[in-house]
Tab-separated table of C-alpha atoms (C1' of nucleotides) in Angstrom:
chain	number	residue	atom	x	y	z
A	702	MET	CA	-30.565	-14.555	-5.784
A	703	GLU	CA	-31.543	-11.281	-7.368
A	704	GLU	CA	-35.004	-11.172	-8.046
A	705	GLU	CA	-35.218	-10.070	-11.725
A	706	GLN	CA	-36.601	-6.903	-12.631
A	707	GLY	CA	-38.248	-7.408	-16.187
A	708	LYS	CA	-40.581	-4.694	-17.142
A	709	SER	CA	-41.948	-1.433	-16.691
A	710	GLN	CA	-37.783	-1.010	-16.072
A	711	ARG	CA	-38.876	3.236	-16.386
A	712	SER	CA	-35.464	4.067	-17.678
A	713	ASP	CA	-34.775	1.483	-20.472
A	714	ILE	CA	-37.905	2.267	-22.410
A	715	PRO	CA	-36.774	4.338	-25.686
A	716	LYS	CA	-37.922	7.963	-25.679
A	717	LYS	CA	-40.491	7.912	-28.474
A	718	SER	CA	-41.686	5.506	-27.932
A	719	ILE	CA	-43.226	7.493	-24.293
A	720	TYR	CA	-43.770	10.027	-26.965
A	721	ARG	CA	-45.779	7.526	-28.842
A	722	LEU	CA	-47.898	6.269	-26.165
A	723	SER	CA	-49.581	9.927	-25.892
A	724	ILE	CA	-50.343	9.710	-29.695
A	725	TYR	CA	-52.213	5.744	-29.063
A	726	HIS	CA	-54.068	7.778	-26.451
A	727	ARG	CA	-55.039	10.281	-28.485
A	728	CYS	CA	-56.603	7.750	-30.853
A	729	LEU	CA	-58.201	5.668	-28.663
A	730	GLN	CA	-59.880	8.356	-26.810
A	731	LYS	CA	-61.589	9.077	-31.009
A	732	LEU	CA	-62.896	5.054	-30.779
A	733	SER	CA	-64.056	4.711	-27.293
A	734	ALA	CA	-66.302	8.173	-27.956
A	735	ASN	CA	-66.994	5.648	-31.529
A	736	GLU	CA	-68.666	3.228	-29.125
A	737	GLN	CA	-65.754	0.066	-30.770
A	738	ASP	CA	-65.344	-1.423	-27.697
A	739	THR	CA	-61.854	-3.096	-28.934
A	740	VAL	CA	-59.647	-2.834	-31.247
A	741	SER	CA	-56.360	-4.135	-33.134
A	742	SER	CA	-52.967	-3.124	-33.339
A	743	THR	CA	-53.318	-2.601	-37.338
A	744	THR	CA	-56.379	-0.638	-37.217
A	745	LEU	CA	-54.970	1.179	-33.883
A	746	ALA	CA	-51.551	1.757	-35.409
A	747	LYS	CA	-53.129	3.271	-38.896
A	748	ALA	CA	-54.862	5.828	-37.107
A	749	ALA	CA	-51.381	6.703	-35.307
A	750	GLY	CA	-49.733	6.678	-38.209
A	751	VAL	CA	-46.966	3.821	-37.097
A	752	LYS	CA	-46.562	0.851	-38.611
A	753	PRO	CA	-48.334	-2.222	-36.382
A	754	SER	CA	-45.710	-3.855	-35.190
A	755	GLN	CA	-44.002	-0.892	-33.379
A	756	LEU	CA	-46.855	-0.360	-31.943
A	757	ARG	CA	-47.423	-3.485	-30.175
A	758	LYS	CA	-43.377	-2.969	-29.095
A	759	ASP	CA	-44.795	0.110	-27.495
A	760	LEU	CA	-47.301	-1.622	-25.951
A	761	GLY	CA	-45.114	-4.594	-24.171
A	762	TYR	CA	-42.689	-2.515	-22.960
A	763	PHE	CA	-45.445	-1.726	-20.169
A	764	GLY	CA	-47.034	-5.281	-19.965
A	765	GLN	CA	-50.051	-7.087	-21.996
A	766	PHE	CA	-52.640	-6.033	-22.318
A	767	GLY	CA	-54.559	-7.053	-25.687
A	768	THR	CA	-56.575	-10.928	-25.986
A	769	ARG	CA	-54.581	-12.718	-29.390
A	770	GLY	CA	-57.123	-13.946	-31.894
A	771	LEU	CA	-59.481	-10.351	-30.799
A	772	GLY	CA	-56.694	-6.894	-29.682
A	773	TYR	CA	-56.795	-4.593	-26.835
A	774	PRO	CA	-59.898	-3.360	-25.294
A	775	VAL	CA	-60.426	0.309	-25.710
A	776	ASP	CA	-61.159	1.657	-22.494
A	777	GLY	CA	-58.628	-0.613	-20.600
A	778	LEU	CA	-56.109	0.502	-22.694
A	779	ILE	CA	-56.555	4.365	-22.637
A	780	SER	CA	-56.721	3.735	-18.800
A	781	THR	CA	-53.299	2.304	-18.502
A	782	ILE	CA	-51.400	4.437	-21.515
A	783	ARG	CA	-52.944	6.815	-18.425
A	784	GLU	CA	-51.514	5.311	-15.410
A	785	ALA	CA	-48.298	5.212	-17.653
A	786	LEU	CA	-48.021	8.663	-18.900
A	787	GLY	CA	-49.239	9.360	-15.037
A	788	ARG	CA	-51.635	11.217	-16.028
A	789	GLU	CA	-54.253	9.883	-13.493
A	790	HIS	CA	-54.517	13.403	-11.563
A	791	LEU	CA	-55.181	16.323	-12.778
A	792	GLN	CA	-52.187	18.788	-13.280
A	793	PRO	CA	-51.526	22.074	-12.757
A	794	VAL	CA	-49.472	24.428	-15.090
A	795	ILE	CA	-48.238	27.538	-15.034
A	796	LEU	CA	-47.254	29.389	-18.127
A	797	VAL	CA	-44.472	32.221	-17.859
A	798	GLY	CA	-44.342	34.984	-20.316
A	799	ALA	CA	-47.923	36.399	-21.504
A	800	GLY	CA	-45.914	37.759	-24.531
A	801	ASN	CA	-47.113	38.013	-27.574
A	802	LEU	CA	-46.503	33.470	-27.724
A	803	GLY	CA	-47.538	33.456	-24.671
A	804	SER	CA	-51.238	35.135	-24.951
A	805	ALA	CA	-51.542	33.513	-28.179
A	806	LEU	CA	-51.226	30.548	-26.101
A	807	LEU	CA	-53.909	31.226	-23.407
A	808	ARG	CA	-56.050	31.995	-26.055
A	809	TYR	CA	-56.275	28.920	-27.331
A	810	GLN	CA	-57.831	26.397	-25.198
A	811	GLY	CA	-55.883	23.848	-26.751
A	812	PHE	CA	-53.917	22.792	-23.664
A	813	GLN	CA	-57.320	22.121	-21.062
A	814	LYS	CA	-57.223	18.586	-21.893
A	815	GLU	CA	-58.015	16.655	-19.860
A	816	GLY	CA	-55.810	16.039	-16.880
A	817	TYR	CA	-54.141	19.504	-17.679
A	818	GLU	CA	-54.725	22.670	-15.911
A	819	VAL	CA	-53.538	25.972	-17.274
A	820	ILE	CA	-54.207	28.021	-14.004
A	821	ALA	CA	-52.190	31.081	-13.915
A	822	ALA	CA	-49.651	32.962	-16.106
A	823	PHE	CA	-47.104	34.976	-14.942
A	824	ASP	CA	-45.258	38.464	-16.913
A	825	ALA	CA	-43.096	41.112	-16.075
A	826	LYS	CA	-45.579	43.883	-16.758
A	827	PRO	CA	-48.937	41.726	-15.920
A	828	GLU	CA	-50.968	45.079	-16.978
A	829	GLU	CA	-50.459	44.883	-20.207
A	830	ALA	CA	-50.652	41.768	-20.398
A	831	ARG	CA	-54.258	41.277	-19.565
A	832	ALA	CA	-54.582	43.910	-21.482
A	833	ARG	CA	-54.705	41.952	-23.866
A	834	ALA	CA	-58.113	40.213	-22.919
A	835	LEU	CA	-57.242	37.036	-21.289
A	836	GLU	CA	-59.445	34.588	-18.725
A	837	ILE	CA	-56.730	33.826	-17.106
A	838	PRO	CA	-55.472	35.420	-14.018
A	839	VAL	CA	-52.005	36.734	-14.962
A	840	HIS	CA	-49.540	37.888	-12.235
A	841	ASP	CA	-46.135	39.316	-11.523
A	842	VAL	CA	-43.327	37.015	-11.853
A	843	SER	CA	-41.858	37.694	-8.576
A	844	GLU	CA	-45.068	35.976	-6.950
A	845	LEU	CA	-43.388	32.971	-9.068
A	846	GLU	CA	-41.124	31.088	-6.165
A	847	ASP	CA	-44.648	31.769	-3.416
A	848	PHE	CA	-47.458	30.513	-6.250
A	849	VAL	CA	-45.592	27.460	-7.157
A	850	THR	CA	-44.884	26.091	-3.973
A	851	GLU	CA	-47.532	26.668	-2.812
A	852	HIS	CA	-50.168	24.772	-5.836
A	853	GLU	CA	-47.554	21.999	-5.654
A	854	VAL	CA	-47.569	23.212	-9.231
A	855	LYS	CA	-44.721	21.051	-11.692
A	856	LEU	CA	-45.204	21.972	-14.988
A	857	ALA	CA	-44.040	25.524	-17.181
A	858	ILE	CA	-45.164	26.517	-20.071
A	859	LEU	CA	-42.119	29.016	-21.065
A	860	CYS	CA	-42.031	31.788	-23.359
A	861	VAL	CA	-39.859	34.362	-22.591
A	862	PRO	CA	-38.169	36.187	-24.595
A	863	ILE	CA	-34.393	34.445	-24.573
A	864	ASP	CA	-32.541	36.671	-22.707
A	865	LYS	CA	-34.736	36.468	-19.937
A	866	ALA	CA	-34.908	32.842	-20.727
A	867	GLN	CA	-32.466	31.103	-18.572
A	868	GLU	CA	-32.504	33.422	-15.501
A	869	VAL	CA	-36.244	32.089	-15.191
A	870	VAL	CA	-35.920	29.014	-15.658
A	871	ASN	CA	-32.925	28.910	-12.426
A	872	ARG	CA	-36.566	30.217	-10.541
A	873	LEU	CA	-39.051	27.826	-12.269
A	874	VAL	CA	-36.400	24.969	-10.961
A	875	SER	CA	-35.445	26.295	-7.573
A	876	CYS	CA	-38.818	25.839	-6.059
A	877	GLY	CA	-40.024	22.500	-7.938
A	878	ILE	CA	-41.292	22.467	-10.978
A	879	GLN	CA	-40.020	19.461	-13.281
A	880	GLY	CA	-41.235	19.864	-16.759
A	881	ILE	CA	-40.522	22.578	-18.884
A	882	LEU	CA	-42.578	22.611	-22.493
A	883	ASN	CA	-39.831	25.891	-23.892
A	884	PHE	CA	-41.128	27.700	-26.801
A	885	SER	CA	-37.830	30.220	-25.959
A	886	SER	CA	-35.930	29.030	-28.872
A	887	ILE	CA	-32.877	28.791	-27.199
A	888	MET	CA	-31.568	25.572	-25.383
A	889	LEU	CA	-31.697	25.157	-21.526
A	890	GLU	CA	-29.556	24.051	-18.606
A	891	VAL	CA	-31.632	22.050	-15.995
A	892	PRO	CA	-30.381	19.690	-13.816
A	893	THR	CA	-30.734	15.941	-15.166
A	894	GLU	CA	-34.102	15.302	-12.286
A	895	VAL	CA	-35.592	18.005	-14.735
A	896	THR	CA	-37.418	17.650	-18.529
A	897	VAL	CA	-37.642	19.778	-21.170
A	898	ASN	CA	-39.558	19.971	-24.268
A	899	ASN	CA	-38.227	22.499	-27.268
A	900	VAL	CA	-41.222	23.100	-29.459
A	901	ASP	CA	-39.684	26.652	-31.811
A	902	LEU	CA	-42.754	27.051	-34.187
A	903	ALA	CA	-40.633	29.687	-36.474
A	904	LEU	CA	-38.519	25.873	-36.609
A	905	GLU	CA	-40.212	23.797	-37.905
A	906	LEU	CA	-41.814	25.919	-40.768
A	907	GLU	CA	-38.253	26.182	-42.028
A	908	HIS	CA	-37.437	22.951	-41.533
A	909	LEU	CA	-39.942	22.344	-43.837
A	910	GLY	CA	-38.406	24.378	-46.628
A	911	TYR	CA	-35.373	21.742	-47.692
A	912	PHE	CA	-38.094	19.326	-48.834
A	913	ILE	CA	-39.730	21.598	-51.153
A	914	ARG	CA	-38.041	22.235	-54.482
B	27	MET	CA	-16.601	4.582	-65.472
B	28	GLU	CA	-19.487	5.692	-63.241
B	29	GLU	CA	-18.277	9.293	-61.908
B	30	GLU	CA	-18.489	8.773	-57.880
B	31	GLN	CA	-21.857	10.704	-56.782
B	32	GLY	CA	-20.176	11.350	-53.425
B	33	LYS	CA	-21.322	14.516	-50.403
B	34	SER	CA	-24.905	15.685	-50.695
B	35	GLN	CA	-27.183	12.676	-51.799
B	36	ARG	CA	-30.395	14.439	-50.876
B	37	SER	CA	-32.107	11.606	-49.846
B	38	ASP	CA	-29.579	9.415	-47.991
B	39	ILE	CA	-28.658	12.636	-45.151
B	40	PRO	CA	-30.321	11.242	-41.830
B	41	LYS	CA	-33.466	13.986	-40.800
B	42	LYS	CA	-32.688	14.837	-37.739
B	43	SER	CA	-29.821	15.530	-38.963
B	44	ILE	CA	-31.520	18.014	-41.693
B	45	TYR	CA	-34.207	19.483	-38.707
B	46	ARG	CA	-30.354	19.835	-36.495
B	47	LEU	CA	-29.550	22.229	-39.962
B	48	SER	CA	-31.837	24.987	-39.241
B	49	ILE	CA	-31.159	24.966	-35.483
B	50	TYR	CA	-27.903	25.320	-36.508
B	51	HIS	CA	-28.455	27.631	-38.441
B	52	ARG	CA	-30.526	29.925	-35.605
B	53	CYS	CA	-27.154	30.037	-33.115
B	54	LEU	CA	-25.328	30.943	-35.859
B	55	GLN	CA	-27.063	34.077	-36.542
B	56	LYS	CA	-26.490	34.602	-33.269
B	57	LEU	CA	-22.862	34.513	-33.241
B	58	SER	CA	-22.934	36.837	-36.185
B	59	ALA	CA	-25.103	39.406	-34.359
B	60	ASN	CA	-21.942	39.140	-31.997
B	61	GLU	CA	-18.686	40.050	-33.994
B	62	GLN	CA	-18.051	36.647	-34.760
B	63	ASP	CA	-16.092	36.281	-37.355
B	64	THR	CA	-15.363	32.253	-36.260
B	65	VAL	CA	-16.882	29.264	-33.964
B	66	SER	CA	-15.650	25.896	-33.239
B	67	SER	CA	-17.998	22.861	-33.534
B	68	THR	CA	-17.218	22.701	-29.557
B	69	THR	CA	-18.322	26.022	-28.982
B	70	LEU	CA	-21.524	25.388	-32.052
B	71	ALA	CA	-22.304	22.261	-31.031
B	72	LYS	CA	-23.348	23.449	-26.632
B	73	ALA	CA	-25.267	26.442	-27.864
B	74	ALA	CA	-27.691	24.160	-29.999
B	75	GLY	CA	-27.407	21.350	-27.542
B	76	VAL	CA	-25.994	18.421	-29.499
B	77	LYS	CA	-21.760	17.576	-28.691
B	78	PRO	CA	-19.118	18.169	-30.642
B	79	SER	CA	-19.078	14.969	-32.788
B	80	GLN	CA	-22.817	15.063	-33.971
B	81	LEU	CA	-22.104	19.073	-35.482
B	82	ARG	CA	-19.382	18.209	-37.248
B	83	LYS	CA	-20.783	15.224	-38.805
B	84	ASP	CA	-23.680	16.424	-39.416
B	85	LEU	CA	-22.036	19.226	-41.857
B	86	GLY	CA	-19.761	16.509	-42.864
B	87	TYR	CA	-23.149	15.249	-44.501
B	88	PHE	CA	-23.009	18.559	-47.231
B	89	GLY	CA	-19.694	19.239	-47.538
B	90	GLN	CA	-16.015	20.646	-45.823
B	91	PHE	CA	-16.780	24.551	-44.630
B	92	GLY	CA	-13.494	24.784	-41.743
B	93	THR	CA	-10.248	25.178	-41.084
B	94	ARG	CA	-8.316	22.346	-39.602
B	95	GLY	CA	-7.075	23.710	-35.953
B	96	LEU	CA	-9.616	27.085	-36.810
B	97	GLY	CA	-13.146	26.172	-36.572
B	98	TYR	CA	-15.445	27.382	-39.606
B	99	PRO	CA	-16.303	30.455	-40.928
B	100	VAL	CA	-19.663	32.619	-39.381
B	101	ASP	CA	-20.875	34.005	-42.679
B	102	GLY	CA	-19.743	31.658	-44.506
B	103	LEU	CA	-21.935	28.481	-42.552
B	104	ILE	CA	-25.535	30.892	-41.931
B	105	SER	CA	-24.857	31.320	-46.495
B	106	THR	CA	-23.713	27.130	-46.542
B	107	ILE	CA	-26.444	26.237	-44.327
B	108	ARG	CA	-29.219	28.725	-45.792
B	109	GLU	CA	-28.981	27.193	-49.086
B	110	ALA	CA	-29.223	23.528	-48.484
B	111	LEU	CA	-31.958	24.957	-46.560
B	112	GLY	CA	-32.995	26.055	-49.752
B	113	ARG	CA	-33.760	29.242	-47.956
B	114	GLU	CA	-31.780	31.582	-50.331
B	115	HIS	CA	-35.293	33.263	-51.225
B	116	LEU	CA	-38.319	34.314	-49.423
B	117	GLN	CA	-41.318	32.064	-49.284
B	118	PRO	CA	-45.059	32.498	-48.836
B	119	VAL	CA	-46.680	30.695	-46.727
B	120	ILE	CA	-50.360	30.087	-46.065
B	121	LEU	CA	-52.091	29.676	-42.935
B	122	VAL	CA	-55.930	27.648	-43.361
B	123	GLY	CA	-57.840	27.893	-40.529
B	124	ALA	CA	-58.137	30.926	-38.338
B	125	GLY	CA	-59.811	29.274	-35.385
B	126	ASN	CA	-58.805	29.433	-31.962
B	127	LEU	CA	-55.268	28.157	-32.849
B	128	GLY	CA	-55.016	29.452	-36.433
B	129	SER	CA	-55.853	32.882	-35.353
B	130	ALA	CA	-53.488	32.538	-32.239
B	131	LEU	CA	-50.312	31.684	-34.577
B	132	LEU	CA	-51.191	34.542	-36.795
B	133	ARG	CA	-51.248	37.508	-33.964
B	134	TYR	CA	-47.916	35.810	-32.780
B	135	GLN	CA	-45.542	36.942	-35.338
B	136	GLY	CA	-42.702	34.229	-35.280
B	137	PHE	CA	-43.217	32.617	-38.014
B	138	GLN	CA	-42.570	35.883	-40.278
B	139	LYS	CA	-38.811	35.331	-39.966
B	140	GLU	CA	-36.111	35.295	-42.203
B	141	GLY	CA	-37.116	33.695	-45.975
B	142	TYR	CA	-40.327	33.229	-44.986
B	143	GLU	CA	-43.823	35.355	-44.663
B	144	VAL	CA	-47.283	34.435	-44.559
B	145	ILE	CA	-49.321	36.223	-46.588
B	146	ALA	CA	-52.260	34.900	-46.276
B	147	ALA	CA	-54.887	33.176	-44.178
B	148	PHE	CA	-57.907	31.661	-45.066
B	149	ASP	CA	-61.187	30.153	-43.495
B	150	ALA	CA	-64.363	28.806	-43.862
B	151	LYS	CA	-66.363	31.931	-42.635
B	152	PRO	CA	-63.331	34.821	-42.958
B	153	GLU	CA	-65.751	37.573	-41.674
B	154	GLU	CA	-65.652	35.714	-38.091
B	155	ALA	CA	-62.027	35.268	-38.038
B	156	ARG	CA	-61.274	38.887	-39.117
B	157	ALA	CA	-63.394	39.670	-36.262
B	158	ARG	CA	-60.753	38.960	-34.744
B	159	ALA	CA	-58.749	41.084	-35.091
B	160	LEU	CA	-56.003	40.284	-38.163
B	161	GLU	CA	-53.832	42.310	-39.656
B	162	ILE	CA	-53.207	39.800	-43.059
B	163	PRO	CA	-56.544	39.334	-44.830
B	164	VAL	CA	-58.678	36.142	-44.347
B	165	HIS	CA	-60.097	34.596	-46.975
B	166	ASP	CA	-63.380	32.419	-48.115
B	167	VAL	CA	-61.269	28.929	-48.194
B	168	SER	CA	-62.844	28.192	-51.543
B	169	GLU	CA	-60.754	30.768	-53.181
B	170	LEU	CA	-57.711	28.526	-51.402
B	171	GLU	CA	-56.939	27.327	-55.486
B	172	ASP	CA	-57.296	30.266	-56.942
B	173	PHE	CA	-54.113	31.917	-54.904
B	174	VAL	CA	-51.958	29.546	-53.892
B	175	THR	CA	-51.771	28.509	-57.540
B	176	GLU	CA	-51.822	32.406	-58.932
B	177	HIS	CA	-48.695	32.760	-55.879
B	178	GLU	CA	-47.291	30.310	-56.532
B	179	VAL	CA	-47.206	29.168	-52.499
B	180	LYS	CA	-45.625	26.153	-51.693
B	181	LEU	CA	-45.616	26.173	-47.896
B	182	ALA	CA	-48.845	25.930	-45.546
B	183	ILE	CA	-49.747	26.168	-42.286
B	184	LEU	CA	-52.698	23.507	-40.853
B	185	CYS	CA	-55.064	24.653	-38.561
B	186	VAL	CA	-58.897	23.633	-39.239
B	187	PRO	CA	-60.687	21.311	-37.392
B	188	ILE	CA	-59.007	16.936	-37.188
B	189	ASP	CA	-62.332	16.237	-39.216
B	190	LYS	CA	-61.694	18.911	-41.980
B	191	ALA	CA	-58.409	18.211	-41.829
B	192	GLN	CA	-57.295	15.471	-44.882
B	193	GLU	CA	-59.923	16.678	-46.891
B	194	VAL	CA	-58.968	21.245	-46.738
B	195	VAL	CA	-54.539	18.691	-47.560
B	196	ASN	CA	-56.461	16.721	-50.497
B	197	ARG	CA	-56.756	20.448	-51.695
B	198	LEU	CA	-53.990	21.683	-50.848
B	199	VAL	CA	-52.205	19.084	-52.123
B	200	SER	CA	-53.936	19.136	-55.657
B	201	CYS	CA	-53.007	22.268	-56.195
B	202	GLY	CA	-49.694	21.870	-55.526
B	203	ILE	CA	-49.032	21.954	-51.883
B	204	GLN	CA	-44.695	20.462	-50.943
B	205	GLY	CA	-44.768	21.380	-48.175
B	206	ILE	CA	-47.930	21.540	-44.612
B	207	LEU	CA	-46.739	21.966	-40.943
B	208	ASN	CA	-49.878	20.281	-39.454
B	209	PHE	CA	-51.258	21.709	-36.198
B	210	SER	CA	-54.472	19.546	-36.722
B	211	SER	CA	-54.427	17.014	-34.115
B	212	ILE	CA	-54.302	14.068	-36.235
B	213	MET	CA	-52.451	11.763	-39.073
B	214	LEU	CA	-52.565	13.376	-42.963
B	215	GLU	CA	-52.692	11.349	-45.705
B	216	VAL	CA	-50.184	12.695	-48.544
B	217	PRO	CA	-48.054	11.494	-52.119
B	218	THR	CA	-44.971	10.895	-50.672
B	219	GLU	CA	-43.756	14.172	-52.917
B	220	VAL	CA	-45.450	16.199	-50.204
B	221	THR	CA	-44.284	16.565	-46.478
B	222	VAL	CA	-45.650	17.040	-43.215
B	223	ASN	CA	-44.316	18.281	-40.285
B	224	ASN	CA	-46.874	17.186	-37.989
B	225	VAL	CA	-46.928	19.548	-34.527
B	226	ASP	CA	-49.108	18.734	-31.223
B	227	LEU	CA	-49.172	21.575	-28.555
B	228	ALA	CA	-51.696	19.326	-26.789
B	229	LEU	CA	-49.700	15.950	-27.250
B	230	GLU	CA	-46.198	18.320	-26.576
B	231	LEU	CA	-47.541	18.563	-22.243
B	232	GLU	CA	-48.984	16.013	-22.114
B	233	HIS	CA	-45.479	14.079	-22.703
B	234	LEU	CA	-43.976	16.120	-20.739
B	235	GLY	CA	-46.690	14.115	-17.335
B	236	TYR	CA	-44.230	10.430	-17.773
B	237	PHE	CA	-41.216	12.289	-16.323
B	238	ILE	CA	-43.086	13.882	-13.603
B	239	ARG	CA	-42.710	12.011	-10.148
C	252	DA	C1'	-1.532	23.073	-30.325
C	253	DA	C1'	-5.800	23.499	-31.942
C	254	DG	C1'	-10.172	21.433	-34.352
C	255	DT	C1'	-11.669	19.522	-38.690
C	256	DG	C1'	-13.451	15.351	-40.853
C	257	DT	C1'	-14.477	10.576	-40.937
C	258	DG	C1'	-13.748	5.283	-41.097
C	259	DA	C1'	-15.829	2.310	-38.014
C	260	DA	C1'	-17.973	1.313	-33.268
C	261	DA	C1'	-21.698	1.923	-30.400
C	262	DA	C1'	-26.007	2.885	-28.965
C	263	DG	C1'	-30.569	3.282	-29.829
C	264	DT	C1'	-35.059	2.113	-33.330
C	265	DT	C1'	-37.559	-0.047	-35.937
C	266	DT	C1'	-39.400	-4.661	-38.394
C	267	DC	C1'	-39.365	-9.062	-39.350
C	268	DA	C1'	-41.175	-13.459	-38.219
C	269	DC	C1'	-43.549	-17.095	-36.239
C	270	DA	C1'	-44.832	-18.397	-31.679
C	271	DG	C1'	-48.523	-19.116	-28.857
C	272	DC	C1'	-52.583	-18.160	-27.135
C	273	DG	C1'	-57.516	-17.361	-27.420
D	1291	DC	C1'	-58.251	-18.444	-37.565
D	1292	DG	C1'	-56.490	-14.001	-36.114
D	1293	DC	C1'	-53.930	-11.317	-33.519
D	1294	DT	C1'	-50.633	-11.002	-30.234
D	1295	DG	C1'	-47.053	-11.137	-27.489
D	1296	DT	C1'	-41.203	-11.247	-28.549
D	1297	DG	C1'	-36.753	-12.639	-29.716
D	1298	DA	C1'	-33.916	-11.533	-33.148
D	1299	DA	C1'	-31.989	-8.859	-38.087
D	1300	DA	C1'	-32.378	-4.811	-40.155
D	1301	DC	C1'	-31.001	-0.730	-40.093
D	1302	DT	C1'	-30.720	4.112	-38.203
D	1303	DT	C1'	-28.341	7.550	-36.083
D	1304	DT	C1'	-24.755	8.465	-32.520
D	1305	DT	C1'	-20.401	8.429	-30.944
D	1306	DC	C1'	-16.132	7.628	-30.725
D	1307	DA	C1'	-11.172	8.262	-31.545
D	1308	DC	C1'	-7.886	9.275	-34.426
D	1309	DA	C1'	-5.276	10.288	-39.185
D	1310	DC	C1'	-5.081	15.246	-41.359
D	1311	DT	C1'	-4.686	19.963	-41.721
D	1312	DT	C1'	-3.407	24.634	-40.690
DNA sequence: AAGTGTGAAAAGTTTCACAGCG
DNA sequence: CGCTGTGAAACTTTTCACACTT
């Protein structure tokens, strides 16, 4: 008789649930800093901007972590989510394309969050990028493959011009990058085992245009 | 007999369709620059990273713009979408919070796209922000209300620290801002007539963590 | 023949409602 | 009693399939 697989079939967990997990993680950290040790689905959901039932369902895909009548242990949930998100270990990240946007993102230290570290940048003209007074080392893009292989980098932030994007992505994929945060506003073609997360800042602003009268 | 309302009931068009409209607009501009004058749903959909049927359905919410057997007129579609997105006129935009991320975004000129112009920034300590060598005028945040009213600004980019975000948003809302692009990683409370579009850069990176093995 | 427009089916996601547990 | 965990219902969005037009 086939063993029931049950929970945690990675593939059939809704993508949106996984996305919200990061949000919950963020909110829980705030609670933890505030010395809260348990939290109800109602409270956490409100902080995350979702309905309590949605939060409970999301967590339900990964297991049972709450105590009925009480709520969820804040620190316990933090660890659980961290584990589910594959964030137990420090992840090295590289940024490719230190132009206008790329160097803006490097100066903004927001990616240097717990669990992630942007360890190097690459650019076709590294001298110019370095002149922008960045603190992170900027390598020539020709060193990309060696660096990624040597440091076992799996995540890349992509900020190259549109006409170079696919070419750079092909190189990233061929040397083992598995996740790409893509700021170049173009759809990238990648094998199914590579995940691309598109962020188009101008698009997000334009999108608001529809809702103003 | 009641006149049939039919198409374009703004409210029952899926939000995601509206979002994709911006993407199509982007792709069409590329085609237009390439001297293409018609495009099929298959071609445009591929460029936008969606299925042809989805593209057709999205456009269908707004009307019929194609010719069977031929495709869509590139320039015609551009105008149609621009109109649907309310982008016929130049929209002034302000940025509030010229700190780390805010000033990075100001230096990145990507928001200065056709149809949108970031005309001013506001900060609690405008001198420090100005020292970051920005080209855009940085006002003291106390001038916010007068400026927004005078220039009839309807869109704001928000990059203030988490603990100030809700307070600033209340002020923005009270002086007539209708759309907020929110980079402060916190859920904002706004009246239903105001639209908030959340962008959390760190979250987008963290989210990728789930998909790497 | 090529390609749009669109109901209807399928898939995906959210919400409800309540049983069950501490 | 309060709050979680979860099937089932409701809703939303995507995809299909094909009639229809040029």
